Amino acid sequence: MRRIRANAIAILTVAWILGTFYYLWQDNKPQSSSSSSSSSSSSSSPSASQTRGRGGHGQRVAPGRPEIHRDDRTIPLIVSQPPRAEQQGLPLGGFDEKAYLAGKRLKPGDDPYREHAFNLQESDRLGGERAIRDTRHYRCASVNYDPDLPSTSVIITFHNEARSTLLRTIKSVLTRSPASLIQEIILIDDFSSDSEDCQLLSQVPRVRCLRNGRREGLIRSRVRGANAASASILTFLDSHCEVNADWLQPMIQRVKEDHTRVVSPIIDVISLDNFAYLAASADLRGGFDWSLHFKWEQIPIEQKMARSDPTQAIRTPVIAGGIFVMDKSWFNHLGQYDTHMDIWGGENFELSFRVWMCGGSLEILPCSRVGHVFRKRHPYDFPEGNALTYIKNTRRAAEVWMDEYKQYYYSARPSAQGKAFGSISERLNLRRKLNCKPFRWYMENVYPELRVPEQEAVSSVLRQGGLCLETRGTDALALAECRGVGSIRPQAQRWELIEPLLRQQDLCLAISAFAAGSKVKMDTCSAKEPRQKWKPKGTALQHVVSGLCLDSQTPTGPLVVTQCRPQMAGQSWEPQIIT
């Protein structure tokens, strides 16, 4: 009897294990698309590592490079061979791929990393085309898109790019995109050493080659490509990428639905050493620190909890800038790029701030995946050096868009002080013309997670002529004779301005209502209370939300908030630090 019972338990255990494996297999099983026989036959393959970011909390994400994610549940690797260009209706015409690649092979004994900062030998070994795995969440295969999506102009700028890497970028676009969506591929050769790198590729149908007569850099080259584009949608792509299955449809669909959206794919990682294609986490967005250094960061937990559908778009404060899709008319309306920036760096912040603050939005789309080779150094020279060019570009972005918050940029990057950055009058006029929101709005509505650095509390008296601002209980404030000298001052006249709060110990200056003429009073401090938010405006103290200024009216009257009037004596406050 005991043996029978043991056998029964063993059989049930085996059955449970097999059932568990079957369930997991079914959960990860690729969903066949109704359009599997159409032009994108690789769209139904799910990722071998479902990138939903499990266990992402507490992990350190390397700045500038997406977190590589491997799921705990592993299924056999599913690889889809990319359809040949002939299947897509895009024959390569008279282009001789073998001859093109053979013209720039790595010579025996040469360092494979020297010229391009990645393993050229491995890139050349792969050639112009290879199979990569579909790294999307499996639900993406069942998402439907409009059959009448507009076509796009794909703009790729490069300077001395490896031929094998550049060709793989182009062929991946041609073989993994519906032919109806590719209006053209515009290559901007930014004065490469060998003009044939680009000219020979113009033999490929739908590929156009434009060569700069001198080194212009990515920013001005992209503007040239956008001006030459004939499609209503612009797709900007780096020259060392490989697009994945159905990468284009999700982005064009979102832009078609709202032309003010600027959308980016999840950027997978292509190893610079062995060119392995690695899935990035689907729980990341773009962020930055006060030195304007881009980083990938986890989606805030509240957003993550609210996302019931893994195919939903992810709002992002900034984009990496290398790969995105944008409506051409919106690109032009917003002022394209700041063409006084040089070569590379900082343009993604300028564009991101401008999009958000001037009426648009930025998104990352989980159902769009593009692989990108992330290098550890720049393989090309900057005319003024990498560091100086980046400082010039980011300083222009800070001066035009960051308002009073630019002080934190300079604190984090003191080397930027005094560095030349050129005239910004055109960009300031553009901002006024577009009626863009202040950077404070961006901080509060787009990127509240970016913390303002802690300020050291400095006590001051607030003088107006020979009088000082003084509290008399919580409901009364008035001007009174300044009392004491040096560090010996009465508590009622000691103030600490730690933006946005103007405080005395645990009490903060607050308005009683948001209308002109409203009295001010003292309330328990709360950084989230809109009635307590103040900022200096010249010599005045302006209430941030109402836009009104603190006004003494008369030396004996109650303090109120009124319309700001520069040079008005009752609104002029002189902080005098208590030492």
XYZ file of C-alpha atoms in Angstrom:
579
model
C 0.000 0.000 0.000
C 2.846 2.325 0.896
C 4.542 1.616 -2.460
C 1.310 2.386 -4.368
C 0.934 5.663 -2.544
C 4.577 6.600 -3.283
C 4.112 5.769 -6.977
C 0.944 7.850 -7.098
C 2.726 10.834 -5.535
C 5.603 10.466 -8.025
C 3.205 10.347 -10.984
C 1.329 13.427 -9.756
C 4.599 15.302 -9.229
C 5.780 14.543 -12.765
C 2.384 15.548 -14.154
C 2.499 18.837 -12.227
C 6.004 19.619 -13.537
C 5.013 18.828 -17.130
C 1.867 20.925 -16.767
C 3.877 23.875 -15.443
C 6.320 23.705 -18.342
C 3.414 23.488 -20.816
C 1.757 26.532 -19.241
C 4.950 28.583 -19.446
C 5.493 27.479 -23.040
C 1.947 28.498 -23.987
C 2.357 31.849 -22.245
C 5.463 32.590 -24.317
C 4.238 30.968 -27.521
C 4.408 33.284 -30.550
C 1.018 34.509 -31.695
C 0.528 34.022 -35.419
C -0.455 37.185 -37.149
C -3.225 37.268 -39.690
C -0.835 39.062 -41.949
C 1.988 36.559 -41.596
C 2.116 36.083 -45.308
C 2.454 39.811 -45.924
C 5.575 41.829 -46.416
C 6.798 41.542 -42.780
C 6.895 37.795 -42.235
C 9.136 38.086 -39.172
C 6.582 40.042 -37.122
C 5.178 37.018 -35.266
C 8.319 35.957 -33.443
C 8.330 36.845 -29.731
C 11.436 37.766 -27.797
C 13.360 35.023 -26.160
C 13.571 37.280 -23.145
C 10.269 39.059 -22.602
C 11.501 42.538 -21.729
C 9.070 43.637 -19.065
C 11.751 44.602 -16.590
C 11.225 42.089 -13.779
C 13.594 42.636 -10.946
C 14.534 46.066 -12.282
C 14.290 47.837 -8.918
C 17.581 48.585 -7.260
C 19.611 47.744 -10.361
C 22.144 50.301 -11.524
C 21.542 51.416 -15.107
C 24.616 52.527 -17.033
C 24.208 56.101 -18.289
C 23.682 56.406 -22.036
C 23.270 52.683 -22.574
C 20.015 50.725 -22.081
C 19.855 48.074 -19.404
C 20.213 44.621 -20.952
C 17.392 42.449 -19.683
C 17.169 38.699 -19.428
C 13.901 37.167 -18.264
C 13.838 34.523 -15.550
C 11.633 32.323 -17.728
C 13.700 31.066 -20.641
C 12.307 29.588 -23.850
C 14.243 28.350 -26.876
C 15.706 31.153 -28.985
C 13.421 32.014 -31.880
C 15.154 33.576 -34.860
C 13.387 34.883 -37.928
C 15.382 35.162 -41.123
C 14.785 38.611 -42.582
C 12.792 38.495 -45.813
C 14.841 39.141 -48.900
C 14.473 42.533 -50.520
C 12.861 40.861 -53.509
C 10.056 39.595 -51.238
C 9.466 43.169 -50.032
C 9.204 44.490 -53.584
C 12.505 46.347 -53.126
C 15.142 44.703 -55.370
C 18.686 45.954 -54.901
C 18.950 46.777 -58.590
C 22.467 46.813 -60.013
C 24.126 47.259 -56.637
C 27.069 44.866 -56.175
C 27.078 44.141 -52.444
C 30.147 41.885 -52.472
C 32.254 44.414 -54.362
C 31.108 47.239 -52.068
C 32.132 45.342 -48.923
C 35.355 44.005 -50.433
C 36.504 47.573 -51.157
C 36.970 48.319 -47.453
C 37.978 45.081 -45.724
C 40.083 45.120 -42.571
C 43.685 44.379 -43.464
C 45.451 41.468 -41.731
C 47.252 42.643 -38.595
C 45.268 45.892 -38.278
C 43.582 46.734 -34.956
C 39.845 46.021 -35.570
C 38.805 48.699 -33.016
C 41.083 51.551 -34.060
C 39.110 53.197 -36.847
C 35.493 52.758 -35.720
C 35.666 52.034 -31.945
C 33.991 48.666 -32.495
C 35.141 45.281 -33.763
C 35.288 45.872 -37.521
C 36.456 42.305 -38.146
C 33.280 40.916 -36.603
C 31.089 43.422 -38.438
C 32.691 42.515 -41.757
C 32.205 38.823 -41.009
C 28.445 39.369 -40.693
C 28.243 41.117 -44.055
C 25.307 43.226 -45.169
C 22.496 41.147 -43.714
C 21.845 38.722 -40.889
C 19.011 37.208 -38.899
C 18.186 38.756 -35.514
C 15.619 37.680 -32.969
C 12.353 39.523 -32.477
C 12.775 41.135 -29.048
C 9.274 42.587 -28.708
C 6.710 41.455 -26.174
C 4.645 38.706 -27.790
C 1.465 40.824 -27.605
C 2.958 43.276 -30.096
C 2.435 40.731 -32.907
C -1.338 41.044 -32.498
C -1.481 44.856 -32.567
C -3.188 46.185 -35.695
C -2.184 49.332 -37.577
C -4.008 51.466 -40.116
C -3.626 50.113 -43.665
C -3.160 53.649 -45.051
C -0.209 54.808 -42.957
C 1.781 57.611 -44.616
C 5.252 56.869 -45.960
C 8.429 58.223 -44.421
C 11.808 59.572 -45.457
C 14.533 57.769 -43.509
C 17.454 60.125 -42.842
C 20.843 58.591 -41.985
C 23.868 60.805 -41.421
C 27.393 59.412 -41.163
C 31.053 60.308 -41.166
C 33.577 57.566 -42.067
C 31.208 54.757 -41.101
C 32.249 51.133 -41.643
C 30.757 49.911 -44.912
C 29.467 46.654 -43.461
C 27.697 48.436 -40.584
C 26.221 51.115 -42.822
C 24.995 48.565 -45.351
C 23.380 46.429 -42.631
C 21.553 49.513 -41.393
C 20.163 50.231 -44.863
C 19.288 46.643 -45.725
C 17.549 46.089 -42.391
C 15.327 49.084 -43.181
C 14.556 47.757 -46.660
C 13.926 44.151 -45.585
C 12.036 44.703 -42.323
C 9.756 47.556 -43.412
C 6.645 47.414 -45.593
C 7.669 48.733 -49.002
C 4.747 51.174 -48.992
C 6.129 52.976 -45.932
C 9.624 53.685 -47.298
C 9.437 56.760 -49.496
C 13.219 57.070 -49.592
C 16.404 56.613 -47.600
C 18.474 59.799 -47.592
C 22.139 59.318 -46.739
C 23.994 62.447 -45.634
C 27.715 61.847 -46.047
C 29.298 64.341 -43.668
C 32.496 64.771 -45.669
C 33.819 61.234 -45.215
C 37.344 60.454 -46.405
C 36.005 58.216 -49.202
C 33.065 59.673 -51.120
C 32.300 56.248 -52.639
C 31.092 54.997 -49.230
C 27.900 56.887 -49.992
C 27.900 57.264 -53.789
C 27.955 53.521 -54.474
C 24.945 53.018 -52.190
C 22.879 55.363 -54.354
C 22.642 52.422 -56.795
C 20.237 50.795 -54.338
C 16.638 51.735 -55.272
C 15.109 54.438 -53.030
C 18.511 55.363 -51.612
C 19.709 58.936 -52.197
C 23.177 60.212 -51.363
C 23.903 63.826 -50.375
C 27.505 64.720 -49.576
C 28.570 67.736 -47.511
C 31.354 69.852 -48.998
C 32.877 70.210 -45.526
C 32.452 68.699 -42.067
C 29.100 69.916 -40.689
C 28.289 67.452 -37.909
C 25.149 65.477 -37.166
C 22.920 68.452 -36.349
C 23.311 70.489 -39.541
C 23.478 67.296 -41.615
C 20.108 66.164 -40.292
C 18.602 69.545 -41.100
C 19.895 69.195 -44.659
C 18.355 65.740 -44.908
C 15.016 66.955 -43.526
C 14.907 69.830 -46.020
C 15.539 67.376 -48.862
C 12.929 64.856 -47.671
C 9.820 64.414 -49.811
C 7.701 62.449 -47.298
C 5.453 64.012 -44.668
C 7.035 61.893 -41.908
C 10.729 62.043 -40.970
C 12.586 59.057 -39.503
C 16.030 59.842 -38.104
C 18.337 56.853 -37.774
C 21.968 56.367 -36.778
C 24.334 54.685 -39.244
C 25.211 51.705 -36.999
C 21.767 50.234 -36.356
C 19.681 47.203 -37.267
C 15.932 47.653 -37.190
C 13.801 44.794 -35.908
C 10.515 43.256 -37.041
C 7.646 45.696 -37.620
C 9.668 48.532 -36.127
C 8.206 51.298 -38.273
C 4.431 50.812 -38.120
C 3.987 51.592 -34.381
C 5.861 54.872 -34.660
C 4.131 56.117 -37.806
C 0.753 55.138 -36.339
C 1.324 57.281 -33.208
C 2.486 60.283 -35.252
C -0.451 59.895 -37.646
C -2.859 59.991 -34.675
C -1.238 63.131 -33.243
C 1.264 65.087 -35.339
C 2.768 66.757 -32.222
C 4.095 63.443 -30.912
C 7.788 62.651 -31.266
C 8.307 58.919 -30.854
C 11.304 56.684 -30.350
C 11.737 52.884 -30.292
C 13.175 50.821 -27.468
C 16.855 50.792 -28.343
C 18.354 47.315 -28.091
C 22.082 46.825 -27.655
C 24.416 45.527 -30.365
C 27.671 44.495 -28.730
C 30.656 46.497 -29.967
C 32.831 43.392 -29.461
C 30.980 40.455 -31.025
C 27.910 42.235 -32.487
C 25.521 40.059 -30.465
C 21.993 41.498 -30.566
C 20.788 41.931 -26.957
C 17.295 42.894 -25.799
C 17.030 46.049 -23.685
C 14.554 46.372 -20.836
C 11.089 47.614 -21.739
C 10.821 49.454 -18.397
C 13.258 52.281 -19.158
C 12.857 55.895 -20.214
C 15.254 58.751 -20.916
C 16.452 61.014 -18.113
C 19.326 63.330 -17.228
C 21.155 64.971 -14.368
C 21.843 68.668 -13.864
C 25.086 68.511 -15.857
C 22.882 67.554 -18.842
C 24.282 64.059 -19.017
C 21.793 61.630 -20.572
C 20.971 58.404 -18.736
C 18.501 55.549 -18.945
C 16.332 55.228 -15.844
C 13.515 53.043 -14.574
C 9.955 54.185 -15.235
C 8.531 55.688 -11.999
C 6.727 53.043 -9.976
C 3.349 54.809 -10.225
C 3.580 54.790 -14.042
C 4.666 51.180 -14.024
C 1.698 50.181 -11.843
C -0.714 52.076 -14.120
C 0.494 50.273 -17.273
C -1.828 47.301 -17.685
C -0.845 46.759 -21.317
C 2.863 46.125 -22.113
C 2.322 47.520 -25.634
C 1.343 50.994 -24.335
C 3.526 54.007 -25.096
C 5.899 55.254 -22.392
C 6.111 59.000 -21.713
C 9.740 60.097 -21.539
C 11.216 63.442 -20.386
C 13.977 63.237 -23.020
C 14.960 60.964 -25.887
C 18.423 59.635 -26.617
C 18.206 61.506 -29.922
C 19.749 59.009 -32.315
C 16.534 57.322 -33.475
C 13.091 58.945 -33.620
C 10.117 59.660 -35.874
C 8.531 63.107 -36.245
C 6.034 64.856 -38.481
C 7.950 67.035 -40.952
C 5.630 70.045 -40.671
C 5.885 69.877 -36.849
C 9.681 69.581 -37.101
C 9.770 72.734 -39.219
C 7.216 74.564 -37.049
C 9.310 73.940 -33.927
C 12.462 75.306 -35.535
C 14.143 72.070 -36.685
C 17.485 71.904 -34.807
C 19.653 74.620 -33.299
C 22.126 74.745 -36.181
C 24.618 76.812 -34.169
C 25.356 73.677 -32.184
C 28.387 71.818 -33.484
C 29.063 68.192 -34.533
C 27.240 66.130 -31.885
C 25.984 66.315 -28.304
C 23.286 68.224 -26.421
C 20.910 68.469 -29.383
C 18.650 65.805 -27.849
C 18.092 67.972 -24.744
C 17.370 71.078 -26.806
C 14.893 69.164 -28.958
C 13.271 67.397 -25.993
C 12.781 70.594 -23.963
C 11.404 72.369 -27.035
C 8.931 69.603 -27.895
C 7.496 69.370 -24.380
C 7.482 73.101 -23.585
C 6.044 74.178 -26.946
C 3.005 71.900 -27.130
C 4.210 68.411 -28.072
C 5.112 65.170 -26.299
C 7.815 62.490 -26.320
C 7.154 58.743 -26.233
C 9.037 55.453 -26.317
C 7.112 52.652 -28.033
C 7.664 49.109 -26.682
C 6.450 47.493 -29.915
C 9.192 49.185 -31.911
C 12.717 47.817 -31.475
C 15.933 48.994 -33.092
C 19.407 47.666 -32.274
C 22.246 50.169 -31.894
C 26.016 49.795 -31.470
C 26.933 51.705 -28.290
C 30.578 52.741 -28.430
C 32.809 53.727 -25.510
C 34.536 56.530 -27.394
C 34.033 58.729 -30.440
C 35.988 57.427 -33.434
C 36.113 60.873 -35.046
C 37.597 64.236 -34.104
C 35.774 67.345 -32.871
C 37.205 70.632 -34.238
C 37.269 72.173 -30.732
C 37.594 68.919 -28.823
C 34.849 66.658 -27.522
C 34.502 68.334 -24.110
C 34.400 71.936 -25.372
C 31.895 71.076 -28.104
C 29.585 69.349 -25.628
C 29.831 72.294 -23.202
C 29.043 74.781 -25.970
C 26.012 72.800 -27.127
C 24.566 72.082 -23.680
C 25.166 75.658 -22.561
C 23.115 76.884 -25.514
C 20.296 74.521 -24.475
C 20.496 75.678 -20.844
C 20.560 79.399 -21.687
C 17.591 79.208 -24.054
C 15.312 76.744 -22.253
C 16.148 76.246 -18.564
C 15.298 79.728 -17.204
C 16.378 80.129 -13.556
C 17.129 76.395 -13.336
C 20.249 76.913 -15.439
C 22.035 77.799 -12.187
C 21.984 74.085 -11.330
C 23.561 73.260 -14.700
C 26.432 75.636 -13.964
C 26.785 74.276 -10.422
C 27.031 70.726 -11.790
C 29.296 71.742 -14.686
C 31.426 74.657 -13.428
C 33.775 74.319 -16.410
C 30.958 75.745 -18.568
C 31.253 79.150 -16.897
C 32.804 81.661 -19.249
C 32.924 79.326 -22.261
C 31.777 80.863 -25.542
C 28.462 79.583 -26.895
C 27.562 82.076 -29.622
C 24.449 84.160 -30.101
C 21.146 82.660 -28.937
C 18.907 85.570 -29.977
C 17.293 83.567 -32.817
C 16.387 80.687 -30.507
C 15.039 83.043 -27.826
C 12.886 84.744 -30.473
C 11.670 81.320 -31.598
C 10.690 80.456 -28.023
C 8.711 83.686 -27.695
C 7.087 83.197 -31.101
C 5.969 79.661 -30.183
C 4.664 80.888 -26.802
C 6.425 78.033 -25.019
C 5.902 77.190 -21.360
C 8.545 77.933 -18.689
C 11.033 75.298 -17.569
C 9.323 75.258 -14.176
C 6.257 73.795 -15.934
C 8.487 71.101 -17.445
C 9.886 70.284 -14.008
C 6.464 70.068 -12.403
C 4.557 68.283 -15.173
C 7.090 66.289 -17.205
C 10.037 65.508 -14.953
C 9.090 66.017 -11.271
C 11.480 63.179 -10.389
C 14.466 65.440 -11.136
C 15.222 66.837 -7.709
C 16.444 70.385 -7.256
C 19.778 70.247 -5.396
C 19.592 70.939 -1.679
C 20.390 74.566 -1.007
C 22.264 75.648 2.075
C 19.946 77.628 4.312
C 21.108 81.245 4.556
C 19.325 83.595 6.919
C 18.588 87.103 5.700
C 16.549 90.113 6.586
C 14.350 91.471 3.819
C 14.810 95.219 3.733
C 12.677 97.864 2.092
C 14.417 101.147 2.588
C 15.148 101.438 6.294
C 12.451 98.915 7.274
C 12.428 95.110 7.496
C 9.761 92.480 6.797
C 8.513 91.142 10.123
C 5.978 88.555 11.267
C 3.511 89.278 14.052
C 1.908 85.916 14.711
C 0.715 83.741 11.842
C -1.867 86.081 10.331
C -0.064 89.410 10.311
C 3.036 90.650 8.494
C 4.246 94.184 8.314
C 7.246 96.446 7.809
C 9.011 97.375 11.017
C 12.193 99.059 12.094
C 15.168 96.777 11.463
C 16.465 95.663 14.867
C 19.766 94.169 15.928
C 23.129 94.064 14.189
C 25.293 91.311 12.665
C 24.071 87.863 13.670
C 21.924 89.218 16.512
C 18.534 89.678 14.886
C 15.033 88.971 16.213
C 13.508 85.707 14.895
C 10.522 87.609 13.529
C 12.817 89.309 10.995
C 14.903 86.258 9.979
C 13.987 84.723 6.606
C 15.337 81.791 4.605
C 14.614 81.619 0.868
C 15.047 78.006 -0.231
C 13.115 77.921 -3.471
C 10.243 77.754 -3.706
C 9.726 78.424 0.012
C 10.252 81.650 1.969
C 10.396 80.399 5.527
C 10.836 81.152 9.191
C 11.631 77.887 10.968
C 8.553 75.635 10.336
C 6.316 78.400 8.959
C 6.301 79.666 5.361
C 4.989 82.756 3.633
C 1.694 81.974 1.834
C -0.995 83.881 -0.029
C -4.558 83.711 1.265
C -6.064 83.680 -2.249
C -4.860 83.726 -5.868
C -6.336 87.162 -6.650
C -4.637 90.556 -6.694
C -5.053 92.348 -3.374
C -5.061 89.129 -1.322
C -3.253 89.275 2.002
C -0.279 87.105 2.871
C 0.116 85.025 6.032
C 2.300 82.325 7.590
C 1.365 78.613 7.220
C 3.015 75.324 8.092
C 5.611 74.679 5.378
C 4.782 72.281 2.534
C 6.765 72.180 -0.726
C 3.648 70.820 -2.500
C 1.379 73.696 -1.399
C 0.930 76.050 -4.390
C 0.101 79.011 -2.096
C 3.639 78.905 -0.673
C 5.707 78.948 -3.873
C 7.857 82.042 -4.438
C 10.812 83.026 -6.587
C 12.961 86.140 -6.990
C 12.119 88.309 -9.989
C 14.690 91.051 -10.154
C 14.330 92.847 -6.821
C 10.735 91.608 -6.409
C 9.407 88.415 -4.791
C 6.938 86.796 -7.194
C 4.360 84.184 -6.280
C 5.008 81.366 -8.767
C 1.451 80.173 -9.397
C -0.472 83.467 -9.486
C 2.352 85.521 -11.018
C 1.641 88.304 -8.482
C 4.314 90.094 -6.453
C 4.668 90.740 -2.729
C 3.701 94.380 -2.105
C 3.908 96.442 1.095
C 1.616 99.129 -0.413
C 2.318 101.565 2.432
C 4.747 101.180 5.328
C 1.841 100.890 7.782
C -0.576 98.823 5.685
C -0.923 95.018 5.487
C 1.224 93.084 3.002
C -0.611 91.800 -0.087
C 0.108 90.439 -3.572
C -0.525 92.701 -6.561
C 0.341 92.848 -10.252
C 4.114 92.949 -10.680
C 5.401 96.420 -11.558
C 9.170 96.731 -12.037
C 10.843 99.533 -10.066
C 7.813 99.991 -7.781
C 9.140 100.807 -4.324
C 6.579 98.688 -2.460
C 7.650 95.578 -4.405
C 11.402 96.038 -4.052
C 13.042 93.779 -1.463
C 16.725 93.749 -0.622
C 17.919 90.553 1.098
C 20.700 91.261 3.567
C 22.523 88.128 4.687
C 22.876 87.728 8.442
C 26.514 86.929 9.221
